[in-house]
Short mmCIF file of C-alpha atoms in Angstrom, two decimals:
data_model
loop_
_atom_site.label_atom_id
_atom_site.label_comp_id
_atom_site.label_asym_id
_atom_site.label_seq_id
_atom_site.Cartn_x
_atom_site.Cartn_y
_atom_site.Cartn_z
CA UNK A 1 3.01 -34.23 -26.96
CA UNK A 2 1.57 -33.07 -23.66
CA UNK A 3 -2.10 -34.11 -23.27
CA UNK A 4 -2.87 -32.22 -20.06
CA UNK A 5 -6.47 -31.29 -19.41
CA UNK A 6 -7.06 -27.60 -18.82
CA UNK A 7 -9.14 -26.77 -15.73
CA UNK A 8 -11.52 -24.06 -17.23
CA UNK A 9 -12.83 -23.24 -13.74
CA UNK A 10 -9.55 -21.36 -13.23
CA UNK A 11 -9.93 -19.24 -16.39
CA UNK A 12 -11.56 -15.90 -16.01
CA UNK A 13 -13.13 -13.97 -18.96
CA UNK A 14 -12.00 -10.29 -19.17
CA UNK A 15 -14.59 -7.59 -19.61
CA UNK A 16 -12.47 -4.44 -19.69
CA UNK A 17 -13.35 -3.63 -23.34
CA UNK A 18 -17.04 -4.35 -23.13
CA UNK A 19 -18.96 -1.41 -24.45
CA UNK A 20 -15.81 0.30 -25.84
CA UNK A 21 -14.61 -2.18 -28.45
CA UNK A 22 -17.28 -4.82 -27.85
CA UNK A 23 -20.95 -4.02 -28.57
CA UNK A 24 -23.95 -5.71 -27.00
CA UNK A 25 -24.33 -8.41 -29.65
CA UNK A 26 -20.61 -9.30 -29.64
CA UNK A 27 -20.58 -9.33 -25.84
CA UNK A 28 -23.53 -11.73 -25.90
CA UNK A 29 -21.67 -14.04 -28.27
CA UNK A 30 -18.52 -13.92 -26.22
CA UNK A 31 -20.15 -14.63 -22.90
CA UNK A 32 -22.37 -17.30 -24.38
CA UNK A 33 -19.42 -19.15 -25.93
CA UNK A 34 -17.27 -18.86 -22.86
CA UNK A 35 -20.15 -20.35 -20.78
CA UNK A 36 -20.60 -23.21 -23.40
CA UNK A 37 -16.98 -24.27 -22.92
CA UNK A 38 -17.07 -24.00 -19.09
CA UNK A 39 -15.79 -20.50 -18.30
CA UNK A 40 -18.12 -19.16 -15.67
CA UNK A 41 -15.99 -16.51 -14.03
CA UNK A 42 -15.89 -12.89 -15.44
CA UNK A 43 -13.44 -10.22 -14.37
CA UNK A 44 -15.45 -7.09 -13.86
CA UNK A 45 -14.74 -3.73 -12.22
CA UNK A 46 -16.73 -0.53 -11.87
CA UNK A 47 -13.54 1.31 -13.02
CA UNK A 48 -13.62 -0.20 -16.52
CA UNK A 49 -14.69 2.45 -18.92
CA UNK A 50 -16.34 4.49 -16.16
CA UNK A 51 -18.72 1.69 -15.31
CA UNK A 52 -20.01 1.13 -18.80
CA UNK A 53 -18.40 -2.25 -19.03
CA UNK A 54 -19.91 -3.65 -15.89
CA UNK A 55 -23.38 -2.38 -16.86
CA UNK A 56 -23.16 -4.08 -20.26
CA UNK A 57 -21.67 -7.32 -18.83
CA UNK A 58 -24.31 -7.48 -16.13
CA UNK A 59 -27.04 -6.85 -18.69
CA UNK A 60 -25.86 -9.67 -20.85
CA UNK A 61 -25.52 -12.11 -17.91
CA UNK A 62 -29.09 -11.27 -16.79
CA UNK A 63 -30.36 -11.72 -20.36
CA UNK A 64 -28.76 -15.10 -20.51
CA UNK A 65 -30.20 -15.90 -17.08
CA UNK A 66 -27.06 -17.65 -15.92
CA UNK A 67 -27.09 -17.63 -12.12
CA UNK A 68 -23.78 -19.63 -11.88
CA UNK A 69 -21.67 -16.96 -13.60
CA UNK A 70 -19.47 -15.19 -11.04
#
């Protein structure tokens, strides 16, 4: 069995479906859990769902007050 350690700093959380298939509460849970396990990089783009995704993702990060999320 391979017991390699995964470097979570290289994993990025996707946000493309935030606000389309993921509501505010679920987005909060996803980002909180990702942060708890060490994922602090989020893929965002103003083009995802005409900017709705980035607005929701930014709102959640600000509510969580996590300054070290990229």
